[in-house]
Amino acid sequence: MSTTEAPADTGTNGNGASGYRWVGTRPVRHDGLDKVAGKARYAADLNLPGMLYGHILRSPHPHARIVSIDTSAAEAMPGVKAVVTGADFPEAPPKGATRNLMCTVIARDTVLYSGHAVAAVAASTRREAKAAAEAIEVTYELLPHVLNISDAMADDAPVLHDNLFTRGVEPRPTEPSNIAARTVYERGDVEQGFAEADIVIEREFSTQAVHQGYIEPHACVVDCDQEGKAVIWASSQGHFMVRSSTATVLGWDTSRIKVIPAEIGGGFGGKTTIYIEPVAALLSTKAGRPVKIVMSREDVFRATGPAPGAIIKMKVGARNDGTITTAKAWLAYENGAFQGIAAMLGCMCVVSAYTLDHLYVEGFDVVLNRPVNVAYRAPSAPAAAFAMDSVVDEIAERVGMDPIDLRLHNCPSQGDPTPYGPKWPMIGLRECLEAIRDSDHYQSDLPAGQGRGVATGFWFNIGEASSATVNLNENGTATVITGSPDIGGSRASMALMAAEELGIDPHSIQPVVGDTEVVGFTDVTEGSRATFATGMAVVEACRDLKEQLRKRAAKTWDCDVEEVEWVDGSAVHGPGEQEPLTLAAITGNAKRTGGPLGATASLNARGAGPAFSVQVADVSVDQETGRVTVERYTTAQDAGTAIHPSYVEGQMQGGVVQGIGWALNEEYIYSDDGNLENPGFLDYRIPVASDLPMIETCIVEVPNPSHPYGVRGVGEVGIVPPLPVMANAIADATGVRIGDLPLSPPRVLAALTAAES
Amino acid sequence: MKYAAPTTIDEARALLAADGDAIVFAGATDVVPQMRGGRPEPSMVVDLKKIDRLMSVSLDGDTWSVGAAVPTSVLTADAVFTADFPGLSEAAGLIGSDQIQNRCSLGGNLCNASPAADSVPALVVNDAIAVIAGGGGERRVPVAEVVTGPGQTSLAHDEIVVCFELARPAAGTSDAYLRLIPRTEMDIAVVGAGVRLTLDGDGAVSAATVALGAVAPTVVRVPAAEAALAGSSLDDAALAAAAAAASDACNPIDDKRGTIDYRRQVAGVLTRRAAGIAADRIRTRNGQQGDS
Ligand SMILES: Cc1cc2nc3c(=O)[nH]c(=O)nc-3n(C[C@H](O)[C@H](O)[C@H](O)COP(=O)(O)OP(=O)(O)OC[C@H]3O[C@@H](n4cnc5c(N)ncnc54)[C@H](O)[C@@H]3O)c2cc1C
């Protein structure tokens, strides 16, 4: 375990935890200096000769049929070089994921949310492009719209897609609706579970859609040549995804497209899809010039990535000894304009931190007139945890048990069934609960007038495909090329794992994110997978290299390779007849022993280790204004093994901060006519630094047996507990439980006032 | 869009008189975001920060003169000014962030005419006078009369606020300003409350002024709250009456930043608390003077 107290660069000492030399140290990240000096290149920083600026015209209506689009006035405007509309793109199939992607990039016959892209212009200057886009005349026939789950699920709701029939319902519905799918997980007999319970608590919860809030708006530059090839510079969480998605939307072969990853200014899941690259590509093709598109903050809020809002009804039974006997949950999640799997994920997560013999979980994915959902750290899990961990907190209070003890009492372990089927592998929930229970924070007395809340969070984590190439340079340094965009310090982690394998200093390793033509296919940086899966590929490539290095030493010494061991960055002759050969000595002589040394690994990573987090907060509540102040916050999270503890802590803290924002203030405010009223950071309130105390961290390490260094992945689960943590702490401070987010000053004050009367 | 940086008030006014579409700016912390947000660009922007008188702060006898374009970070760093007007200094120090305060001005805060402008209630309770340069020379207008509605002022197109005049507070006088925002900074007041009190030798209130921001189209003085406080010993009943009067004086809207009910309720709370802080400041100062 470690805490936030030692942020110094300890990497140069080579003194890692758990018996490792480099893994577990904290070297300064390789991309750090450029970032703090303002030299790092983001997609919007690139300017090419002859480059044009693209501007996208967006729908001012939440739901409307496009009757006609007249671009003639725009085309005649000064500086305009190309105009495109939905009609310039290939036809979309009638339904499915491909249609959803194609119609998100640009609307066809119908706009489904205010901000939906309708047409675009490329012109010599930004102003010209904007002016021309505004001169495009679109005739809309307005359709009734729905913005929230209850309205969208109502029998008489305006239907977004007339070919959407609820999946998971028998018999298949004959009428289309906004309910895309129904998901059920069940085990045992919930009625029996309730009969065995001494207390039953039934509550309803609602959470708001939120934005990932990355600081860098989406940006790209696309240059299409005469032969129909395109080079795309883009900020994304996965440039291979940008390549395949752009190809899909344009109906192109992927080999026509090369994607060069730019530095990324935050993603949090929101850059796991594309919005603008195919538009820029088509404009560039038409104009014969490179085209840059940079979204405005307003565009980002109106047209990209919400994580869904949800309505959840929970009914949980428990015995007086704190044993939870059963849980029944009903969950409905917003999907945005096109169907997704938000509710399904919510169903899988909702009771995952508890062992239950009886459960019934039913979820509904609901489409409505908002932008389509995109991933946001542990998608769907926060709302689910909000519901379950609020009820569990109430149970602890009712049975008079410490909330951590109650959770320990109901904690699943390896071999127990998960709510969604398979058995739990080795997990660290118990260790996280114990870490919080034993923390200085939890052991300290609660200051007078404050309230304390705890909660848990679960996230699956995933593996997927990754590739890495490691080249040894003639001076004994190494270049590590991977296909994973670095959104949270993964380059530093790749360098540390390579350093540990090869036995050289991490600063002698240059970690690079390679473009789609220099490195093997790699899935998106999502599901907390980069350090886990891409790290595995790096380790595999390094192990291959170590074999090669041993062979080169054997050749140099003219001995059997079995007599050579790789120890601390040197080839060592087992029988001891030769002086050890350092890595630099071998690479320096590589030309004479068989040529340059390099290795590549591509794999499908299996066995991602589930992540758990347990968190505690102390808050004070201004009883007269409803304002909540977070006084102290501690998070424990199972990292498996923390390759670079500082960046593990950074992920933990970042997740917590975003979760606190979700809990306390973030929400989309729509006008009655379906337009977003707060498309900017002034009125869309993510927390600012002064809102929060230092988030104390406690890294728990229950190594994942599927990874060579035990990595689990740490990027997401941290955002899950803060929603119930805040609600539970406020309940403790005020005696009032609030089931609706955000817990903003007006809502809290209204609840306090209502409770008084 | 043209840029001009005159060094005299007359030059600045001549530029405005010659171009009906020109605007002035000081910090531009309202002007730039407004343009970025889609407001049409003017033909010319006139920078006021090169004009000495608009950039200076002076204490002449018992009168402070604060240049309308002075960055508010200059005021918050001025210990003498802050001791005289802790509430106004506090309000100026709440605007945006350090970066914003290194640019933004009291003149801009007032003339932007947002109902939520933080420094305005604090200027109003201190009876600040706006010195306005116009066609007929300079005129002196109480700050409360400059703004006529959201985004609207009583200034003619070629008039410029030159400075604010503030009388040094009488003995036993101090002020306070509080605002409610959901965050701790980088936010716009949902409600703001400024209070100035004068306490007599027995600790009774001999004078009180109360002004509220963000609860009506313009900043509002609250005579009923002032009356409730005046003559009282700041007992609970007087504070409750002042709070109730403040709530009643609100004429707010329901918007993305707060509901009518919430604004009313909180206006009372902040008025009561600000009165308490102003009184504490007076008592602390009296105590310090007694000690020395
Ligand atoms: C991130 C951010 C946070 C903010 N937070 C706050 C906050 O917490 N509280 C708050 O009250 N405001 C806030 N603001 C708004 C703004 O910073 C303030 O209103 C500030 O005081 C404006 O001053 P300025 O000098 O920058 O005004 P400018 O933008 O220069 O001018 C504003 C308006 O006043 C006019 N004007 C300026 N000076 C004069 C003059 N001398 N005579 C006549 N007209 C004049 C201009 O023509 C313009 O219409 C914030 C702004 C930003 C960008």
PDB file of N, CA and C and ligand atoms in Angstrom, chain A residues 682, chain B residues 23-34 39 48-49 54 68-69 72 94-97 100 103-112 116-119 155 159-162 179 186-189, ligand 1:
ATOM      1  N   LEU A 682     -19.330  27.126 -17.621  1.00  0.00           N
ATOM      2  CA  LEU A 682     -19.805  28.081 -16.627  1.00  0.00           C
ATOM      3  C   LEU A 682     -21.041  27.532 -15.916  1.00  0.00           C
TER       4      LEU A 682
ATOM      5  N   ILE B  23     -17.304  49.967 -29.303  1.00  0.00           N
ATOM      6  CA  ILE B  23     -17.517  49.786 -27.865  1.00  0.00           C
ATOM      7  C   ILE B  23     -16.195  49.960 -27.134  1.00  0.00           C
ATOM      8  N   VAL B  24     -16.290  50.270 -25.847  1.00  0.00           N
ATOM      9  CA  VAL B  24     -15.088  50.335 -25.015  1.00  0.00           C
ATOM     10  C   VAL B  24     -14.925  49.015 -24.282  1.00  0.00           C
ATOM     11  N   PHE B  25     -13.710  48.767 -23.825  1.00  0.00           N
ATOM     12  CA  PHE B  25     -13.493  47.620 -22.940  1.00  0.00           C
ATOM     13  C   PHE B  25     -12.360  47.937 -21.984  1.00  0.00           C
ATOM     14  N   ALA B  26     -12.405  47.254 -20.854  1.00  0.00           N
ATOM     15  CA  ALA B  26     -11.314  47.382 -19.882  1.00  0.00           C
ATOM     16  C   ALA B  26     -10.599  46.038 -19.830  1.00  0.00           C
ATOM     17  N   GLY B  27     -11.106  45.114 -19.024  1.00  0.00           N
ATOM     18  CA  GLY B  27     -10.485  43.788 -18.964  1.00  0.00           C
ATOM     19  C   GLY B  27     -10.885  42.900 -20.128  1.00  0.00           C
ATOM     20  N   ALA B  28     -12.027  43.207 -20.742  1.00  0.00           N
ATOM     21  CA  ALA B  28     -12.600  42.396 -21.834  1.00  0.00           C
ATOM     22  C   ALA B  28     -13.001  40.995 -21.376  1.00  0.00           C
ATOM     23  N   THR B  29     -13.108  40.806 -20.073  1.00  0.00           N
ATOM     24  CA  THR B  29     -13.478  39.465 -19.593  1.00  0.00           C
ATOM     25  C   THR B  29     -14.963  39.188 -19.783  1.00  0.00           C
ATOM     26  N   ASP B  30     -15.737  40.204 -20.026  1.00  0.00           N
ATOM     27  CA  ASP B  30     -17.108  39.991 -20.507  1.00  0.00           C
ATOM     28  C   ASP B  30     -17.159  40.082 -22.030  1.00  0.00           C
ATOM     29  N   VAL B  31     -16.453  41.067 -22.563  1.00  0.00           N
ATOM     30  CA  VAL B  31     -16.565  41.355 -24.002  1.00  0.00           C
ATOM     31  C   VAL B  31     -16.097  40.164 -24.864  1.00  0.00           C
ATOM     32  N   VAL B  32     -14.947  39.597 -24.524  1.00  0.00           N
ATOM     33  CA  VAL B  32     -14.430  38.513 -25.371  1.00  0.00           C
ATOM     34  C   VAL B  32     -15.331  37.271 -25.321  1.00  0.00           C
ATOM     35  N   PRO B  33     -15.694  36.793 -24.122  1.00  0.00           N
ATOM     36  CA  PRO B  33     -16.596  35.625 -24.123  1.00  0.00           C
ATOM     37  C   PRO B  33     -17.923  35.908 -24.841  1.00  0.00           C
ATOM     38  N   GLN B  34     -18.415  37.131 -24.763  1.00  0.00           N
ATOM     39  CA  GLN B  34     -19.671  37.447 -25.457  1.00  0.00           C
ATOM     40  C   GLN B  34     -19.503  37.331 -26.971  1.00  0.00           C
ATOM     41  N   ARG B  39     -22.190  36.905 -30.046  1.00  0.00           N
ATOM     42  CA  ARG B  39     -22.654  38.287 -30.154  1.00  0.00           C
ATOM     43  C   ARG B  39     -21.912  38.951 -31.318  1.00  0.00           C
ATOM     44  N   LEU B  48      -9.541  50.898 -22.794  1.00  0.00           N
ATOM     45  CA  LEU B  48      -9.494  52.001 -21.822  1.00  0.00           C
ATOM     46  C   LEU B  48      -8.270  51.956 -20.916  1.00  0.00           C
ATOM     47  N   LYS B  49      -7.473  50.899 -21.058  1.00  0.00           N
ATOM     48  CA  LYS B  49      -6.404  50.705 -20.074  1.00  0.00           C
ATOM     49  C   LYS B  49      -5.160  51.564 -20.312  1.00  0.00           C
ATOM     50  N   LEU B  54      -8.244  56.370 -15.627  1.00  0.00           N
ATOM     51  CA  LEU B  54      -9.064  55.167 -15.453  1.00  0.00           C
ATOM     52  C   LEU B  54      -8.288  54.032 -14.802  1.00  0.00           C
ATOM     53  N   ALA B  68     -11.995  53.334 -13.208  1.00  0.00           N
ATOM     54  CA  ALA B  68     -12.989  52.364 -13.654  1.00  0.00           C
ATOM     55  C   ALA B  68     -12.371  51.153 -14.332  1.00  0.00           C
ATOM     56  N   ALA B  69     -11.126  51.293 -14.836  1.00  0.00           N
ATOM     57  CA  ALA B  69     -10.514  50.184 -15.568  1.00  0.00           C
ATOM     58  C   ALA B  69      -9.438  49.451 -14.760  1.00  0.00           C
ATOM     59  N   THR B  72      -9.154  44.394 -10.718  1.00  0.00           N
ATOM     60  CA  THR B  72      -9.607  44.276  -9.328  1.00  0.00           C
ATOM     61  C   THR B  72      -8.549  43.644  -8.435  1.00  0.00           C
ATOM     62  N   LEU B  94     -13.913  38.048  -5.621  1.00  0.00           N
ATOM     63  CA  LEU B  94     -14.693  36.851  -5.961  1.00  0.00           C
ATOM     64  C   LEU B  94     -14.877  36.702  -7.463  1.00  0.00           C
ATOM     65  N   ILE B  95     -14.596  37.760  -8.195  1.00  0.00           N
ATOM     66  CA  ILE B  95     -14.883  37.716  -9.635  1.00  0.00           C
ATOM     67  C   ILE B  95     -13.959  36.706 -10.310  1.00  0.00           C
ATOM     68  N   GLY B  96     -14.556  35.684 -10.895  1.00  0.00           N
ATOM     69  CA  GLY B  96     -13.802  34.714 -11.690  1.00  0.00           C
ATOM     70  C   GLY B  96     -12.702  34.024 -10.918  1.00  0.00           C
ATOM     71  N   SER B  97     -11.472  34.386 -11.253  1.00  0.00           N
ATOM     72  CA  SER B  97     -10.306  33.696 -10.721  1.00  0.00           C
ATOM     73  C   SER B  97      -9.156  34.691 -10.717  1.00  0.00           C
ATOM     74  N   ILE B 100      -8.676  36.148 -14.127  1.00  0.00           N
ATOM     75  CA  ILE B 100      -9.717  37.111 -14.482  1.00  0.00           C
ATOM     76  C   ILE B 100      -9.471  38.427 -13.739  1.00  0.00           C
ATOM     77  N   ARG B 103      -7.270  41.128 -14.953  1.00  0.00           N
ATOM     78  CA  ARG B 103      -7.771  41.896 -16.100  1.00  0.00           C
ATOM     79  C   ARG B 103      -9.011  42.720 -15.748  1.00  0.00           C
ATOM     80  N   CYS B 104      -9.930  42.138 -15.003  1.00  0.00           N
ATOM     81  CA  CYS B 104     -11.283  42.699 -14.942  1.00  0.00           C
ATOM     82  C   CYS B 104     -11.368  43.921 -14.021  1.00  0.00           C
ATOM     83  N   SER B 105     -12.389  44.734 -14.255  1.00  0.00           N
ATOM     84  CA  SER B 105     -12.486  46.032 -13.588  1.00  0.00           C
ATOM     85  C   SER B 105     -13.855  46.223 -12.955  1.00  0.00           C
ATOM     86  N   LEU B 106     -13.929  47.200 -12.041  1.00  0.00           N
ATOM     87  CA  LEU B 106     -15.227  47.570 -11.480  1.00  0.00           C
ATOM     88  C   LEU B 106     -16.099  48.225 -12.551  1.00  0.00           C
ATOM     89  N   GLY B 107     -15.485  49.016 -13.421  1.00  0.00           N
ATOM     90  CA  GLY B 107     -16.245  49.679 -14.483  1.00  0.00           C
ATOM     91  C   GLY B 107     -16.909  48.662 -15.402  1.00  0.00           C
ATOM     92  N   GLY B 108     -16.139  47.645 -15.766  1.00  0.00           N
ATOM     93  CA  GLY B 108     -16.681  46.602 -16.639  1.00  0.00           C
ATOM     94  C   GLY B 108     -17.758  45.801 -15.928  1.00  0.00           C
ATOM     95  N   ASN B 109     -17.519  45.505 -14.667  1.00  0.00           N
ATOM     96  CA  ASN B 109     -18.488  44.729 -13.902  1.00  0.00           C
ATOM     97  C   ASN B 109     -19.827  45.463 -13.835  1.00  0.00           C
ATOM     98  N   LEU B 110     -19.748  46.790 -13.650  1.00  0.00           N
ATOM     99  CA  LEU B 110     -20.978  47.592 -13.580  1.00  0.00           C
ATOM    100  C   LEU B 110     -21.627  47.728 -14.958  1.00  0.00           C
ATOM    101  N   CYS B 111     -20.828  48.134 -15.945  1.00  0.00           N
ATOM    102  CA  CYS B 111     -21.403  48.481 -17.257  1.00  0.00           C
ATOM    103  C   CYS B 111     -21.819  47.271 -18.075  1.00  0.00           C
ATOM    104  N   ASN B 112     -21.312  46.091 -17.729  1.00  0.00           N
ATOM    105  CA  ASN B 112     -21.819  44.880 -18.382  1.00  0.00           C
ATOM    106  C   ASN B 112     -23.284  44.664 -18.007  1.00  0.00           C
ATOM    107  N   ALA B 116     -26.170  39.822 -11.808  1.00  0.00           N
ATOM    108  CA  ALA B 116     -25.385  39.035 -10.856  1.00  0.00           C
ATOM    109  C   ALA B 116     -23.991  39.592 -10.609  1.00  0.00           C
ATOM    110  N   ALA B 117     -23.675  40.754 -11.156  1.00  0.00           N
ATOM    111  CA  ALA B 117     -22.327  41.311 -10.992  1.00  0.00           C
ATOM    112  C   ALA B 117     -21.981  41.430  -9.512  1.00  0.00           C
ATOM    113  N   ASP B 118     -20.869  40.856  -9.122  1.00  0.00           N
ATOM    114  CA  ASP B 118     -20.566  40.755  -7.696  1.00  0.00           C
ATOM    115  C   ASP B 118     -20.211  42.064  -7.023  1.00  0.00           C
ATOM    116  N   SER B 119     -19.504  42.949  -7.718  1.00  0.00           N
ATOM    117  CA  SER B 119     -19.037  44.145  -7.006  1.00  0.00           C
ATOM    118  C   SER B 119     -20.149  45.187  -6.851  1.00  0.00           C
ATOM    119  N   LEU B 155     -26.060  55.008 -19.595  1.00  0.00           N
ATOM    120  CA  LEU B 155     -24.996  55.754 -20.268  1.00  0.00           C
ATOM    121  C   LEU B 155     -25.364  56.017 -21.728  1.00  0.00           C
ATOM    122  N   GLU B 159     -20.571  57.999 -23.658  1.00  0.00           N
ATOM    123  CA  GLU B 159     -20.188  58.227 -22.249  1.00  0.00           C
ATOM    124  C   GLU B 159     -19.337  57.072 -21.731  1.00  0.00           C
ATOM    125  N   ILE B 160     -18.429  57.438 -20.830  1.00  0.00           N
ATOM    126  CA  ILE B 160     -17.505  56.462 -20.254  1.00  0.00           C
ATOM    127  C   ILE B 160     -17.485  56.654 -18.741  1.00  0.00           C
ATOM    128  N   VAL B 161     -17.509  55.567 -18.007  1.00  0.00           N
ATOM    129  CA  VAL B 161     -17.299  55.678 -16.563  1.00  0.00           C
ATOM    130  C   VAL B 161     -15.807  55.890 -16.347  1.00  0.00           C
ATOM    131  N   VAL B 162     -15.483  56.944 -15.647  1.00  0.00           N
ATOM    132  CA  VAL B 162     -14.081  57.301 -15.432  1.00  0.00           C
ATOM    133  C   VAL B 162     -13.549  56.658 -14.154  1.00  0.00           C
ATOM    134  N   ARG B 179     -21.944  35.746  -1.421  1.00  0.00           N
ATOM    135  CA  ARG B 179     -22.725  35.260  -2.564  1.00  0.00           C
ATOM    136  C   ARG B 179     -22.861  33.753  -2.458  1.00  0.00           C
ATOM    137  N   MET B 186     -15.148  30.503 -10.169  1.00  0.00           N
ATOM    138  CA  MET B 186     -15.488  30.326 -11.574  1.00  0.00           C
ATOM    139  C   MET B 186     -16.982  30.041 -11.741  1.00  0.00           C
ATOM    140  N   ASP B 187     -17.785  30.903 -11.168  1.00  0.00           N
ATOM    141  CA  ASP B 187     -19.217  30.663 -11.187  1.00  0.00           C
ATOM    142  C   ASP B 187     -19.923  32.014 -11.093  1.00  0.00           C
ATOM    143  N   ILE B 188     -21.205  32.026 -11.362  1.00  0.00           N
ATOM    144  CA  ILE B 188     -21.956  33.276 -11.329  1.00  0.00           C
ATOM    145  C   ILE B 188     -22.904  33.226 -10.140  1.00  0.00           C
ATOM    146  N   ALA B 189     -22.997  34.351  -9.417  1.00  0.00           N
ATOM    147  CA  ALA B 189     -23.817  34.369  -8.202  1.00  0.00           C
ATOM    148  C   ALA B 189     -25.254  33.930  -8.495  1.00  0.00           C
TER     149      ALA B 189
HETATM  150  C1  LIG C   1     -14.245  32.924 -16.281  1.00  0.00           C
HETATM  151  C2  LIG C   1     -15.036  34.110 -15.866  1.00  0.00           C
HETATM  152  C3  LIG C   1     -15.529  34.175 -14.588  1.00  0.00           C
HETATM  153  C4  LIG C   1     -16.259  35.291 -14.181  1.00  0.00           C
HETATM  154  N1  LIG C   1     -16.709  35.329 -12.905  1.00  0.00           N
HETATM  155  C5  LIG C   1     -17.407  36.405 -12.486  1.00  0.00           C
HETATM  156  C6  LIG C   1     -17.850  36.509 -11.142  1.00  0.00           C
HETATM  157  O1  LIG C   1     -17.594  35.625 -10.341  1.00  0.00           O
HETATM  158  N2  LIG C   1     -18.566  37.596 -10.775  1.00  0.00           N
HETATM  159  C7  LIG C   1     -18.843  38.607 -11.653  1.00  0.00           C
HETATM  160  O2  LIG C   1     -19.493  39.554 -11.262  1.00  0.00           O
HETATM  161  N3  LIG C   1     -18.435  38.527 -12.937  1.00  0.00           N
HETATM  162  C8  LIG C   1     -17.723  37.470 -13.371  1.00  0.00           C
HETATM  163  N4  LIG C   1     -17.286  37.411 -14.657  1.00  0.00           N
HETATM  164  C9  LIG C   1     -17.632  38.482 -15.584  1.00  0.00           C
HETATM  165  C10 LIG C   1     -16.570  39.591 -15.718  1.00  0.00           C
HETATM  166  O3  LIG C   1     -15.296  39.100 -15.410  1.00  0.00           O
HETATM  167  C11 LIG C   1     -16.866  40.760 -14.815  1.00  0.00           C
HETATM  168  O4  LIG C   1     -18.119  41.314 -15.103  1.00  0.00           O
HETATM  169  C12 LIG C   1     -15.774  41.834 -14.906  1.00  0.00           C
HETATM  170  O5  LIG C   1     -15.856  42.695 -13.830  1.00  0.00           O
HETATM  171  C13 LIG C   1     -15.863  42.640 -16.179  1.00  0.00           C
HETATM  172  O6  LIG C   1     -14.807  43.564 -16.196  1.00  0.00           O
HETATM  173  P1  LIG C   1     -13.979  43.878 -17.512  1.00  0.00           P
HETATM  174  O7  LIG C   1     -13.122  44.997 -17.197  1.00  0.00           O
HETATM  175  O8  LIG C   1     -13.302  42.649 -17.984  1.00  0.00           O
HETATM  176  O9  LIG C   1     -15.166  44.261 -18.499  1.00  0.00           O
HETATM  177  P2  LIG C   1     -15.169  44.359 -20.080  1.00  0.00           P
HETATM  178  O10 LIG C   1     -15.425  42.991 -20.654  1.00  0.00           O
HETATM  179  O11 LIG C   1     -13.976  45.052 -20.529  1.00  0.00           O
HETATM  180  O12 LIG C   1     -16.439  45.241 -20.284  1.00  0.00           O
HETATM  181  C14 LIG C   1     -17.727  44.832 -19.903  1.00  0.00           C
HETATM  182  C15 LIG C   1     -18.772  45.813 -20.413  1.00  0.00           C
HETATM  183  O13 LIG C   1     -18.612  47.051 -19.786  1.00  0.00           O
HETATM  184  C16 LIG C   1     -18.346  48.088 -20.720  1.00  0.00           C
HETATM  185  N5  LIG C   1     -17.364  48.930 -20.089  1.00  0.00           N
HETATM  186  C17 LIG C   1     -16.190  48.553 -19.547  1.00  0.00           C
HETATM  187  N6  LIG C   1     -15.590  49.564 -18.969  1.00  0.00           N
HETATM  188  C18 LIG C   1     -16.370  50.657 -19.142  1.00  0.00           C
HETATM  189  C19 LIG C   1     -16.269  52.009 -18.754  1.00  0.00           C
HETATM  190  N7  LIG C   1     -15.232  52.446 -18.052  1.00  0.00           N
HETATM  191  N8  LIG C   1     -17.265  52.850 -19.112  1.00  0.00           N
HETATM  192  C20 LIG C   1     -18.332  52.391 -19.814  1.00  0.00           C
HETATM  193  N9  LIG C   1     -18.470  51.133 -20.183  1.00  0.00           N
HETATM  194  C21 LIG C   1     -17.505  50.251 -19.856  1.00  0.00           C
HETATM  195  C22 LIG C   1     -17.889  47.373 -21.953  1.00  0.00           C
HETATM  196  O14 LIG C   1     -18.207  48.098 -23.124  1.00  0.00           O
HETATM  197  C23 LIG C   1     -18.674  46.096 -21.891  1.00  0.00           C
HETATM  198  O15 LIG C   1     -19.970  46.284 -22.371  1.00  0.00           O
HETATM  199  C24 LIG C   1     -16.532  36.325 -15.090  1.00  0.00           C
HETATM  200  C25 LIG C   1     -16.027  36.248 -16.385  1.00  0.00           C
HETATM  201  C26 LIG C   1     -15.287  35.160 -16.778  1.00  0.00           C
HETATM  202  C27 LIG C   1     -14.749  35.101 -18.164  1.00  0.00           C
END
